[in-house]
Coordinates of C-alpha atoms in Angstrom, one line a residue:
Chain A
M131 CA 33.4 30.0 1.8
K132 CA 34.3 26.8 0.1
L133 CA 37.5 26.6 2.1
A134 CA 35.2 26.6 5.6
V135 CA 33.0 23.9 4.4
T136 CA 35.9 21.9 3.9
T137 CA 37.7 22.7 7.1
R138 CA 34.3 21.9 8.8
G139 CA 34.6 18.5 6.9
R140 CA 37.6 17.8 8.2
W141 CA 37.5 18.2 11.8
W142 CA 33.9 16.9 12.5
P143 CA 34.3 13.6 11.6
A144 CA 37.6 13.5 13.3
L145 CA 36.3 14.7 16.7
C146 CA 33.2 12.3 16.4
G147 CA 36.0 9.7 15.5
T148 CA 38.3 10.3 18.4
I149 CA 35.4 10.2 20.9
T150 CA 34.3 6.7 19.4
V151 CA 37.8 5.6 19.6
S152 CA 38.4 6.9 23.4
I153 CA 35.2 5.2 24.7
L154 CA 36.1 1.9 22.9
A155 CA 39.7 1.9 24.3
S156 CA 38.8 2.7 28.1
Y157 CA 36.3 -0.3 27.6
L158 CA 38.7 -2.5 26.2
L159 CA 41.4 -1.3 28.7
L160 CA 39.1 -1.9 31.8
I161 CA 38.5 -5.6 30.0
A162 CA 42.1 -6.3 29.7
S163 CA 43.1 -5.1 33.2
N164 CA 40.4 -7.7 34.4
W165 CA 42.2 -10.2 32.3
I166 CA 45.8 -9.3 33.0
Y167 CA 45.0 -8.7 36.9
L168 CA 43.7 -12.5 37.1
G169 CA 46.3 -14.0 34.5
W170 CA 45.9 -16.9 32.4
S171 CA 46.5 -19.9 34.7
D172 CA 43.8 -18.4 37.4
T173 CA 41.2 -17.9 34.7
V174 CA 41.7 -21.6 33.9
Y175 CA 41.4 -22.4 37.4
F176 CA 38.4 -20.5 38.4
F177 CA 36.8 -21.3 35.3
S178 CA 37.1 -25.4 35.9
K179 CA 35.2 -24.8 39.2
T180 CA 31.9 -26.0 40.1
R181 CA 31.2 -23.1 42.1
M182 CA 31.4 -21.0 39.2
W183 CA 29.2 -22.9 36.7
E184 CA 26.4 -23.6 39.1
R185 CA 26.0 -19.4 39.6
F186 CA 26.5 -19.1 35.8
W187 CA 23.6 -21.6 35.3
L188 CA 21.5 -20.1 38.1
T189 CA 21.7 -16.8 36.0
V190 CA 20.9 -18.1 32.9
W191 CA 17.8 -20.4 34.2
T192 CA 16.3 -18.0 36.1
S193 CA 16.7 -15.0 33.6
T194 CA 15.4 -17.2 30.5
V195 CA 12.1 -18.2 33.2
S196 CA 11.6 -14.7 34.1
T197 CA 11.9 -13.7 30.5
F198 CA 9.5 -16.4 29.4
F199 CA 6.8 -14.9 32.0
S200 CA 7.6 -11.5 30.8
L201 CA 6.9 -12.0 27.0
L202 CA 3.7 -13.8 28.4
I203 CA 2.6 -10.5 29.8
G204 CA 4.4 -8.2 27.5
I205 CA 3.4 -9.5 24.1
P206 CA -0.3 -9.4 24.8
A207 CA 0.2 -5.6 26.7
G208 CA 2.4 -4.3 24.1
Y209 CA -0.1 -5.3 21.4
A210 CA -2.8 -3.5 23.5
L211 CA -0.8 -0.3 23.9
S212 CA 0.1 -0.2 20.1
R213 CA -3.2 -0.6 19.0
F214 CA -6.5 -0.4 21.2
R215 CA -7.5 2.8 22.2
F216 CA -9.3 3.0 25.5
P217 CA -10.1 5.3 28.4
L218 CA -7.0 5.9 30.5
R219 CA -4.8 4.5 27.9
H220 CA -1.8 7.1 28.7
F221 CA -2.5 6.7 32.6
V222 CA -2.4 2.6 32.1
A223 CA 0.8 2.9 30.0
S224 CA 2.4 5.1 32.6
V225 CA 2.2 2.6 35.3
I226 CA 3.0 -0.1 33.2
D227 CA 6.1 2.0 32.6
L228 CA 6.9 2.5 36.2
P229 CA 9.0 -0.4 36.9
I230 CA 11.3 1.0 34.1
V231 CA 11.7 4.4 35.7
V232 CA 11.8 3.8 39.1
S233 CA 14.8 2.2 40.7
P234 CA 14.6 -1.8 41.0
A235 CA 15.3 -1.0 44.7
V236 CA 11.7 0.3 45.2
V237 CA 10.6 -2.5 43.2
G238 CA 12.1 -4.7 45.7
A239 CA 10.9 -3.1 48.5
F240 CA 7.4 -3.0 47.3
L241 CA 7.7 -6.6 46.5
F242 CA 8.6 -7.1 50.3
G243 CA 5.6 -5.4 51.2
I244 CA 3.1 -7.3 49.2
T245 CA 4.4 -10.7 49.3
T246 CA 3.6 -11.3 53.1
R247 CA -0.1 -10.3 52.5
F248 CA -3.0 -12.2 50.5
P249 CA -2.9 -14.3 48.2
F250 CA 0.7 -14.7 48.8
D251 CA 0.5 -15.7 52.3
W252 CA -2.2 -18.1 51.5
I253 CA -0.3 -19.7 48.6
S254 CA 2.7 -20.3 51.3
E255 CA 0.3 -21.7 53.7
H256 CA -1.7 -24.1 51.4
Y257 CA 0.5 -25.3 49.0
G258 CA 3.9 -24.5 50.4
L259 CA 5.3 -22.2 47.9
Y260 CA 7.1 -19.5 49.7
I261 CA 8.0 -16.6 47.6
G262 CA 10.8 -14.6 49.6
R263 CA 14.8 -15.5 50.3
N264 CA 15.0 -18.2 47.6
V265 CA 14.7 -18.7 43.8
Y266 CA 11.2 -18.2 43.3
G267 CA 11.8 -14.7 44.9
V268 CA 14.6 -14.1 42.5
L269 CA 12.1 -15.1 39.7
L270 CA 9.8 -12.6 41.1
V271 CA 12.0 -9.7 41.0
Q272 CA 13.4 -10.4 37.7
F273 CA 10.0 -10.8 36.4
T274 CA 8.6 -7.4 37.9
V275 CA 11.2 -5.3 36.5
T276 CA 11.6 -7.1 33.3
A277 CA 7.9 -7.4 32.2
A278 CA 7.2 -3.8 31.9
F279 CA 10.6 -3.3 30.0
C280 CA 9.2 -6.3 27.7
A281 CA 5.9 -4.5 27.1
R282 CA 7.4 -1.2 26.1
L283 CA 9.8 -3.1 23.9
M284 CA 6.9 -5.4 22.4
K285 CA 4.8 -2.0 21.8
A286 CA 8.0 -0.7 19.5
S287 CA 7.9 -3.8 17.8
F288 CA 4.2 -3.9 17.1
D289 CA 4.0 -0.1 16.1
M290 CA 6.4 -0.8 13.4
I291 CA 3.9 -3.0 11.6
P292 CA 1.3 -0.9 9.7
V293 CA -2.3 -1.7 10.9
R294 CA -3.3 -2.2 7.2
F295 CA -1.8 -6.1 7.1
E296 CA -4.4 -6.5 9.8
S297 CA -7.0 -4.8 8.0
V298 CA -6.5 -6.8 4.9
S299 CA -6.2 -10.0 6.5
R300 CA -9.7 -9.5 8.5
S301 CA -11.0 -8.3 5.2
L302 CA -9.9 -12.0 4.0
G303 CA -12.2 -13.5 6.7
A304 CA -9.5 -14.2 9.2
S305 CA -10.4 -13.5 12.8
P306 CA -8.6 -11.1 15.0
L307 CA -6.8 -13.9 16.7
R308 CA -6.0 -15.6 13.6
T309 CA -4.8 -12.2 12.2
F310 CA -2.3 -11.9 15.2
F311 CA -0.9 -15.3 15.3
K312 CA -0.7 -15.6 11.3
V313 CA 0.4 -12.0 10.3
V314 CA 1.3 -10.0 13.0
L315 CA 3.3 -12.3 15.2
P316 CA 5.7 -13.3 12.3
M317 CA 6.0 -10.1 10.8
A318 CA 7.1 -9.3 14.4
K319 CA 9.1 -11.8 14.8
N320 CA 12.6 -10.1 14.6
G321 CA 11.5 -7.6 16.8
I322 CA 10.3 -10.2 19.5
I323 CA 13.5 -11.9 19.2
A324 CA 15.6 -9.0 20.1
S325 CA 13.5 -7.7 22.4
M326 CA 13.6 -10.7 24.3
I327 CA 17.5 -10.9 24.3
V328 CA 17.4 -7.3 25.9
V329 CA 14.9 -8.4 28.3
W330 CA 16.9 -11.6 29.1
A331 CA 20.1 -9.5 29.7
R332 CA 18.1 -6.9 31.9
A333 CA 17.0 -9.8 34.3
A334 CA 20.5 -11.5 34.2
A335 CA 21.8 -8.0 35.2
E336 CA 19.3 -7.5 38.0
W337 CA 20.9 -6.7 41.4
E338 CA 19.1 -4.0 43.6
G339 CA 16.0 -5.4 43.7
L340 CA 17.5 -8.7 44.6
M341 CA 19.3 -7.0 47.4
L342 CA 16.3 -5.8 49.0
F343 CA 13.9 -8.5 48.6
V344 CA 15.8 -11.7 48.4
G345 CA 19.0 -11.0 50.2
A346 CA 22.3 -12.7 49.3
T347 CA 22.3 -16.1 50.2
E348 CA 25.2 -18.7 49.0
G349 CA 24.5 -21.4 46.7
K350 CA 20.7 -20.3 46.6
T351 CA 20.0 -16.9 45.3
D352 CA 23.8 -16.1 44.3
I353 CA 23.4 -15.3 40.5
M354 CA 26.2 -13.6 38.9
P355 CA 26.0 -9.8 39.7
F356 CA 24.9 -11.1 43.2
A357 CA 27.8 -13.5 43.7
I358 CA 30.1 -10.7 42.3
Y359 CA 29.1 -8.6 45.2
L360 CA 29.3 -11.6 47.9
D361 CA 32.8 -12.3 46.9
W362 CA 33.8 -8.9 46.9
N363 CA 32.7 -8.4 50.6
S364 CA 34.6 -11.3 51.2
G365 CA 37.7 -10.0 49.3
M366 CA 37.6 -13.0 47.0
M367 CA 38.9 -10.6 44.0
G368 CA 39.8 -13.8 41.8
W369 CA 36.2 -14.9 41.9
V370 CA 35.1 -11.1 41.2
T371 CA 37.6 -10.6 38.4
S372 CA 36.8 -14.1 37.2
M373 CA 32.7 -13.8 37.0
S374 CA 33.2 -10.4 36.0
I375 CA 34.6 -11.7 32.8
V376 CA 31.8 -14.3 32.3
C377 CA 29.2 -11.3 32.6
I378 CA 31.1 -9.3 30.2
L379 CA 31.2 -12.4 27.5
M380 CA 27.2 -12.8 28.2
A381 CA 26.7 -9.4 27.4
V382 CA 29.0 -9.2 24.4
S383 CA 26.8 -12.1 23.1
A384 CA 23.6 -10.6 23.8
I385 CA 24.7 -7.4 22.2
S386 CA 25.7 -9.2 19.2
A387 CA 22.7 -11.3 19.0
M388 CA 20.8 -7.8 19.2
R389 CA 22.8 -6.5 16.5
I390 CA 22.1 -9.1 14.2
I391 CA 18.6 -10.1 15.0
G392 CA 17.6 -6.7 15.8
G393 CA 18.8 -4.8 12.9
K394 CA 16.4 -6.6 10.8
S395 CA 13.9 -5.7 12.5
N396 CA 14.8 -1.6 13.3
V397 CA 14.2 -2.3 17.0
W398 CA 17.8 -2.1 18.0
Chain B
M15 CA -23.6 -5.1 -6.0
I16 CA -23.2 -2.3 -3.2
E17 CA -25.6 0.4 -2.0
I18 CA -24.8 3.0 0.6
S19 CA -27.2 5.1 1.8
N20 CA -27.1 8.5 4.0
L21 CA -23.6 7.3 5.1
S22 CA -22.4 10.2 7.4
S23 CA -19.5 10.0 10.0
D24 CA -16.9 12.1 11.6
L25 CA -13.4 10.9 12.2
G26 CA -12.1 14.4 13.6
E27 CA -9.8 15.5 10.5
F28 CA -11.9 13.7 8.0
H29 CA -15.5 13.4 7.6
L30 CA -18.3 12.0 5.2
R31 CA -21.4 13.8 4.6
D32 CA -24.7 11.8 3.5
I33 CA -23.0 9.6 1.0
N34 CA -25.5 8.0 -1.2
L35 CA -23.9 5.5 -3.7
T36 CA -25.1 2.0 -5.7
V37 CA -22.3 0.3 -7.6
N38 CA -24.4 -2.6 -9.6
Q39 CA -22.9 -6.2 -9.9
G40 CA -20.2 -6.4 -12.5
E41 CA -19.5 -2.6 -12.5
Y42 CA -16.5 -0.6 -12.1
L43 CA -17.0 2.4 -10.4
A44 CA -13.6 4.9 -9.9
V45 CA -13.8 7.3 -6.7
L46 CA -12.0 10.5 -7.8
G47 CA -11.3 13.4 -5.8
P48 CA -8.4 15.5 -4.4
T49 CA -6.1 14.9 -1.6
G50 CA -8.4 14.9 1.5
A51 CA -11.5 14.7 0.2
G52 CA -12.5 11.4 2.0
K53 CA -12.1 8.6 -0.5
T54 CA -9.8 6.5 1.3
V55 CA -12.1 7.1 4.6
L56 CA -15.0 6.1 2.7
I57 CA -13.2 3.0 1.4
E58 CA -12.3 2.1 5.2
Y59 CA -16.2 2.6 6.4
I60 CA -17.1 0.1 3.5
V61 CA -14.4 -2.4 4.5
G62 CA -15.5 -2.1 8.0
I63 CA -12.4 -0.2 9.8
Y64 CA -14.7 2.2 11.4
K65 CA -18.2 1.9 11.9
P66 CA -20.5 5.0 10.7
E67 CA -22.3 7.2 13.0
Q68 CA -25.3 7.2 10.6
G69 CA -26.3 5.2 7.4
S70 CA -26.2 1.5 6.0
I71 CA -24.0 -0.2 3.3
K72 CA -25.7 -3.4 1.8
V73 CA -23.6 -5.8 -0.1
N74 CA -25.7 -7.9 -2.4
G75 CA -28.7 -6.6 -0.4
E76 CA -27.3 -8.0 3.1
E77 CA -27.0 -5.2 5.6
V78 CA -23.3 -5.5 6.4
T79 CA -23.2 -1.9 8.3
E80 CA -23.2 -3.6 11.8
L81 CA -20.9 -6.8 11.0
F82 CA -17.3 -7.0 11.7
M83 CA -14.5 -6.6 8.8
E84 CA -14.2 -10.6 8.4
E85 CA -17.8 -11.1 8.1
R86 CA -18.6 -8.7 5.3
N87 CA -17.1 -10.7 2.6
I88 CA -15.6 -7.1 1.1
G89 CA -12.3 -7.6 -0.8
Y90 CA -9.5 -4.5 0.0
V91 CA -6.5 -4.1 -1.8
P92 CA -4.5 -0.9 0.1
Q93 CA -2.4 1.4 -1.5
D94 CA 0.9 -0.4 -0.8
Y95 CA -0.9 -3.5 -1.5
A96 CA -0.1 -5.1 2.0
L97 CA 1.4 -8.6 0.9
F98 CA 2.1 -10.5 3.7
P99 CA 6.0 -10.4 3.7
N100 CA 6.2 -13.8 5.9
L101 CA 4.1 -15.8 3.1
N102 CA 4.7 -16.4 -0.6
V103 CA 2.7 -15.7 -3.6
G104 CA 0.8 -18.9 -3.3
R105 CA 0.3 -18.7 0.4
N106 CA -0.4 -15.2 0.3
I107 CA -3.2 -15.9 -2.4
S108 CA -4.6 -18.9 -0.4
Y109 CA -4.6 -16.8 3.1
G110 CA -8.2 -15.7 2.8
L111 CA -9.5 -19.4 1.7
E112 CA -7.7 -21.3 4.5
A113 CA -9.3 -18.5 7.0
R114 CA -12.5 -19.4 5.7
R115 CA -11.3 -23.3 6.4
M116 CA -11.9 -24.6 2.9
P117 CA -10.8 -28.2 2.2
P118 CA -7.1 -28.1 1.0
E119 CA -7.9 -29.6 -2.4
Q120 CA -10.2 -27.1 -2.8
I121 CA -7.8 -24.2 -1.8
K122 CA -5.2 -25.8 -4.2
D123 CA -7.7 -25.7 -7.3
I124 CA -8.8 -22.2 -6.8
V125 CA -5.3 -21.0 -6.2
S126 CA -4.3 -22.6 -9.2
D127 CA -6.7 -21.2 -11.5
M128 CA -6.1 -17.4 -9.7
I129 CA -2.6 -17.9 -10.7
S130 CA -3.1 -18.8 -14.2
R131 CA -5.9 -16.3 -14.7
L132 CA -3.4 -13.5 -13.3
K133 CA -0.6 -15.1 -15.4
I134 CA 1.6 -15.2 -12.4
D135 CA 2.7 -18.9 -12.4
Y136 CA 6.4 -18.2 -12.5
I137 CA 6.4 -16.0 -9.2
R138 CA 4.2 -18.8 -7.3
H139 CA 6.8 -19.3 -4.9
R140 CA 8.4 -15.9 -4.6
M141 CA 8.5 -14.1 -1.4
P142 CA 6.6 -10.8 -1.8
L143 CA 10.0 -8.9 -1.2
H144 CA 11.1 -10.0 -4.7
L145 CA 8.3 -8.8 -6.6
S146 CA 8.1 -5.8 -9.2
G147 CA 5.3 -3.1 -8.5
G148 CA 3.0 -5.0 -11.3
E149 CA 3.4 -8.4 -9.7
K150 CA 2.5 -7.2 -6.4
Q151 CA -0.5 -5.8 -7.9
R152 CA -1.4 -9.0 -9.3
V153 CA -0.7 -10.9 -6.6
A154 CA -2.8 -8.8 -4.2
L155 CA -5.8 -8.8 -7.0
G156 CA -5.3 -12.5 -6.5
R157 CA -5.4 -12.6 -3.0
A158 CA -8.6 -10.5 -2.7
L159 CA -10.2 -12.2 -5.6
A160 CA -9.9 -15.7 -4.7
T161 CA -12.3 -15.5 -2.0
E162 CA -14.9 -14.2 -4.1
P163 CA -15.8 -10.9 -2.4
G164 CA -19.2 -9.1 -2.9
V165 CA -17.1 -6.0 -3.8
L166 CA -13.3 -5.3 -4.3
L167 CA -12.3 -2.0 -3.2
L168 CA -8.9 -0.6 -4.4
D169 CA -7.3 2.3 -2.6
E170 CA -5.1 3.8 -5.0
P171 CA -3.6 0.9 -6.7
L172 CA -1.7 2.4 -9.3
S173 CA -0.1 5.6 -7.3
A174 CA 3.2 3.9 -6.4
L175 CA 3.8 3.0 -10.2
D176 CA 5.4 4.8 -13.0
E177 CA 3.1 6.5 -15.8
N178 CA 3.9 3.9 -18.2
L179 CA 3.2 1.2 -16.2
R180 CA 0.2 2.8 -14.2
T181 CA -1.4 2.8 -17.9
E182 CA -0.9 -0.8 -18.5
M183 CA -2.0 -1.9 -14.9
A184 CA -5.0 0.1 -15.4
R185 CA -5.6 -2.0 -18.5
E186 CA -4.7 -5.2 -16.5
L187 CA -7.3 -4.2 -14.1
R188 CA -10.0 -3.5 -16.5
R189 CA -9.4 -6.8 -18.2
I190 CA -9.5 -8.7 -14.8
Q191 CA -12.6 -6.8 -13.6
R192 CA -14.3 -8.1 -17.2
S193 CA -13.4 -11.7 -16.6
V194 CA -14.2 -12.2 -13.2
N195 CA -17.6 -10.0 -13.6
G196 CA -16.8 -8.3 -10.4
T197 CA -17.8 -5.3 -8.6
F198 CA -14.7 -2.8 -8.2
I199 CA -14.3 0.4 -6.5
H200 CA -11.4 2.1 -7.3
V201 CA -10.1 5.3 -5.4
C202 CA -7.7 7.7 -7.1
H203 CA -7.0 11.4 -7.7
N204 CA -5.8 10.8 -11.4
F205 CA -8.6 11.8 -13.6
E206 CA -6.6 9.7 -16.8
E207 CA -6.4 6.8 -14.3
A208 CA -10.3 6.9 -13.5
S209 CA -11.3 7.2 -17.0
E210 CA -8.9 4.5 -18.2
V211 CA -10.5 2.0 -15.9
A212 CA -14.1 3.0 -14.8
D213 CA -17.8 2.2 -16.2
R214 CA -19.1 5.2 -13.9
I215 CA -16.9 8.0 -11.9
A216 CA -17.9 9.6 -8.7
I217 CA -16.4 12.9 -7.8
M218 CA -15.6 13.4 -4.1
N219 CA -14.7 16.5 -2.4
E220 CA -14.8 17.5 1.2
G221 CA -16.3 14.5 2.5
R222 CA -19.2 14.5 0.0
I223 CA -20.0 13.1 -3.6
I224 CA -20.6 15.8 -5.7
Q225 CA -21.7 13.8 -8.9
V226 CA -21.7 10.5 -10.2
G227 CA -21.9 9.6 -13.9
T228 CA -20.3 8.1 -17.0
L229 CA -17.1 9.7 -18.3
S230 CA -18.9 11.4 -21.0
E231 CA -21.6 12.9 -18.5
I232 CA -19.3 14.4 -16.1
M233 CA -17.6 15.8 -18.8
E234 CA -20.3 17.3 -20.5
V235 CA -22.4 18.1 -18.1
P236 CA -20.2 18.6 -14.7
A237 CA -22.5 19.3 -11.7
N238 CA -20.5 22.4 -10.7
E239 CA -17.4 24.7 -11.0
F240 CA -15.5 22.0 -9.0
V241 CA -16.3 19.3 -11.0
A242 CA -15.6 21.2 -14.0
R243 CA -12.3 22.3 -12.7
F244 CA -11.2 18.4 -12.0
V245 CA -11.9 17.4 -15.2
K246 CA -9.6 19.6 -16.7
T247 CA -12.3 21.9 -18.3
Q248 CA -9.6 24.7 -18.4
N249 CA -11.7 27.5 -19.7
I250 CA -14.0 28.3 -16.9
F251 CA -15.7 31.9 -16.7
N252 CA -18.3 33.7 -14.5
G253 CA -21.1 34.9 -16.8
V254 CA -24.6 35.9 -16.9
S255 CA -27.3 34.3 -18.9
D256 CA -30.3 35.3 -20.4
G257 CA -31.5 31.8 -21.4
S258 CA -30.5 32.2 -25.1
C259 CA -26.8 33.8 -24.7
V260 CA -24.2 34.0 -22.1
R261 CA -22.2 37.0 -21.6
I262 CA -18.6 37.2 -20.2
G263 CA -17.6 40.4 -19.8
E264 CA -18.1 41.9 -23.2
T265 CA -18.1 38.9 -25.0
E266 CA -21.5 37.4 -25.9
I267 CA -21.8 33.4 -26.6
V268 CA -25.1 32.0 -28.3
K269 CA -26.1 29.4 -25.9
E270 CA -29.6 27.9 -25.5
N271 CA -29.7 27.1 -21.8
S272 CA -32.2 26.6 -18.8
H273 CA -30.5 29.4 -16.5
T274 CA -30.8 33.0 -16.0
G275 CA -28.7 35.3 -14.0
N276 CA -25.1 34.6 -12.7
V277 CA -23.6 31.5 -14.4
I278 CA -20.6 29.7 -14.7
V279 CA -19.5 29.2 -18.5
A280 CA -17.2 26.2 -19.2
I281 CA -15.6 25.4 -22.4
R282 CA -13.5 22.2 -22.8
P283 CA -10.3 23.4 -25.2
D284 CA -10.6 20.2 -27.2
N285 CA -13.8 21.6 -28.1
I286 CA -12.9 25.0 -29.6
E287 CA -12.3 25.0 -33.1
I288 CA -9.9 27.2 -35.4
V289 CA -11.7 28.2 -38.6
E290 CA -10.7 30.1 -41.6
N291 CA -13.9 32.6 -41.7
S292 CA -15.2 34.8 -39.0
G293 CA -18.8 35.3 -40.2
Q294 CA -20.3 32.6 -38.4
E295 CA -22.1 31.8 -35.1
N296 CA -19.9 32.1 -31.9
V297 CA -16.4 32.7 -33.8
F298 CA -14.0 35.4 -32.3
T299 CA -10.9 36.8 -33.5
G300 CA -7.9 36.5 -31.2
V301 CA -4.2 36.5 -31.0
V302 CA -1.8 33.5 -30.5
E303 CA -0.3 34.6 -27.0
S304 CA 1.8 31.3 -26.5
K305 CA 2.3 27.6 -28.1
K306 CA 3.0 24.7 -25.9
L307 CA 3.8 21.4 -27.6
K308 CA 2.7 18.1 -25.9
P309 CA 3.1 14.5 -27.1
Y310 CA -0.2 14.0 -29.0
F311 CA -1.2 18.0 -29.5
T312 CA -0.5 21.6 -29.0
E313 CA -1.7 23.8 -26.5
I314 CA -2.3 27.2 -27.8
F315 CA -3.3 30.5 -25.3
V316 CA -5.3 32.5 -27.6
K317 CA -5.9 36.1 -26.2
A318 CA -9.5 37.1 -27.7
D319 CA -11.8 39.4 -25.7
I320 CA -11.6 36.6 -22.8
P321 CA -8.6 34.6 -22.9
L322 CA -8.8 30.9 -24.2
L323 CA -6.7 27.7 -23.9
V324 CA -7.1 25.6 -27.3
L325 CA -6.3 22.3 -28.4
C326 CA -5.1 21.4 -31.9
K327 CA -3.3 18.9 -33.7
K328 CA 0.1 18.6 -33.2
E329 CA 1.2 19.8 -36.8
N330 CA 0.1 23.6 -37.1
S331 CA 1.9 26.4 -38.4
F332 CA 0.6 29.1 -36.0
K333 CA 3.1 31.3 -34.5
E334 CA 3.1 33.5 -31.4
G335 CA 1.3 37.3 -32.5
D336 CA -0.8 35.4 -35.4
K337 CA -4.3 36.4 -35.6
I338 CA -6.7 33.6 -35.8
N339 CA -10.5 32.8 -35.7
I340 CA -11.8 30.4 -33.0
R341 CA -15.3 29.0 -33.0
I342 CA -17.2 27.8 -30.0
P343 CA -19.6 25.3 -31.0
Q344 CA -22.8 26.3 -28.9
E345 CA -23.6 22.7 -28.1
K346 CA -20.3 22.2 -26.4
V347 CA -20.7 25.5 -24.2
I348 CA -21.4 24.2 -20.9
V349 CA -23.5 26.6 -18.4
I350 CA -24.0 25.9 -15.0
K351 CA -25.9 27.9 -12.4
N352 CA -23.7 29.7 -10.0
S353 CA -24.6 28.9 -6.5
E354 CA -22.7 31.5 -5.0

């Protein structure tokens, strides 16, 4: 009996360890093969090009703006879903979850349907703000896909804060609004930052919805994943590989930040 | 002062039934009951987390039943103290005062006064994460008392502490309550804890208040068998009374009482005396069945016509199998009408 336990104790960690190392090795090999394919001098060449950094900054700022608007919606929505009990709560939660479950391509097609109607057509006509095959379209797609994701993550962050803290705050004379800003938000800070990074990374990686709703326009809507697609079609493998390396570096930075900040909040 | 009248409500799993309770200014009331009795729910209704379906709550004569939590001026200290982890001790204590938009100078004075009164000057700038259980309790009390609430509700404030610290902190709570002359309601499920802190005790079970009284009233005249068992009256029997004595099986105990018919007879183990002679009233001969040494006394299980638990001084020479005479003083026999 003792021998059986000892044997199991040996092969089980060994199996888990082997699987983990295999996954890690395959990913590292993938990254290394890209780098080897490109070579050091080509990497320096592509990285020195303005075209590369224009695309990079377009990705960064559109993702940042759409993340900001997602937070504006996601924080109150996540708090409401976490704290309030109202009729059809589960139905509302399911509708909010739709963009997470449904393919972003469906979201893109859906947006195409509604942006040609009121109030979008009216805004376009009166204010000249056309949302379509331009950077506003990119922002709208990123926002639509990530807002739901953001609300879901925020709900998880708020769920981890016991309601007792709010009860104590209110018993001390603080209004619900003051309680939210002085107690709930500071306590959810790490969770919110970790969620924000996830949302930002999700926005930066959006592709399918953009493909349908915005379309690929060089110099206008070519955020990194989209630009990779454009250059792939043109057979510019050097660009594809160098941009893939940038995307990987962005992802590694985001994951590291989530590990550091999210670890404290138990969100990640 | 707080007055609760006819409070009834249903929260699904928990319910409150016709709660009537008055706690006077400067009084310390312990609400005692087993897990699931509805003690915490009662606290949550008083503080305003839930609105009752029926009944009213008045604090210092003012009706607060329909008011929001922040308008009630009722202090609340939950079981885990719920200190705000993002604020240091000083800021935790000043939180309620800032919420009430008091002038900064006044806030500073009140916080300093509270900190010195609670003897926590040395942790003023510490974050809650770095406080011990006792320190957290004092900070939570300071935070709640700084706003001078009409009544302070403490939800099992000592349950997270070890036994030695619990006794010490119970005395500390009592000292603080006396020093601020506050009205405290303290929920717990530990009889010793309640007896340590409270002026009066309310016994709760299944959403109802069964009995309210001083410690001696509850111990000497328990309202029913549940209360008698809860306050550790361990010798409890079904009997029949004729008004002058009670019969438990073949054993007859002389006891003048106002009940006839089926009754519950309760005898506290510390009220039974071990005597030399058997020729007195209510003296029975039994055999020591077993002995258990406790810190301050010895528990002796005596097999007489009825099995009895007797508490006696720590030093005694009785051995298992010894014959002893025990006396049950008439005035110490508790007779409760058996309602079943």
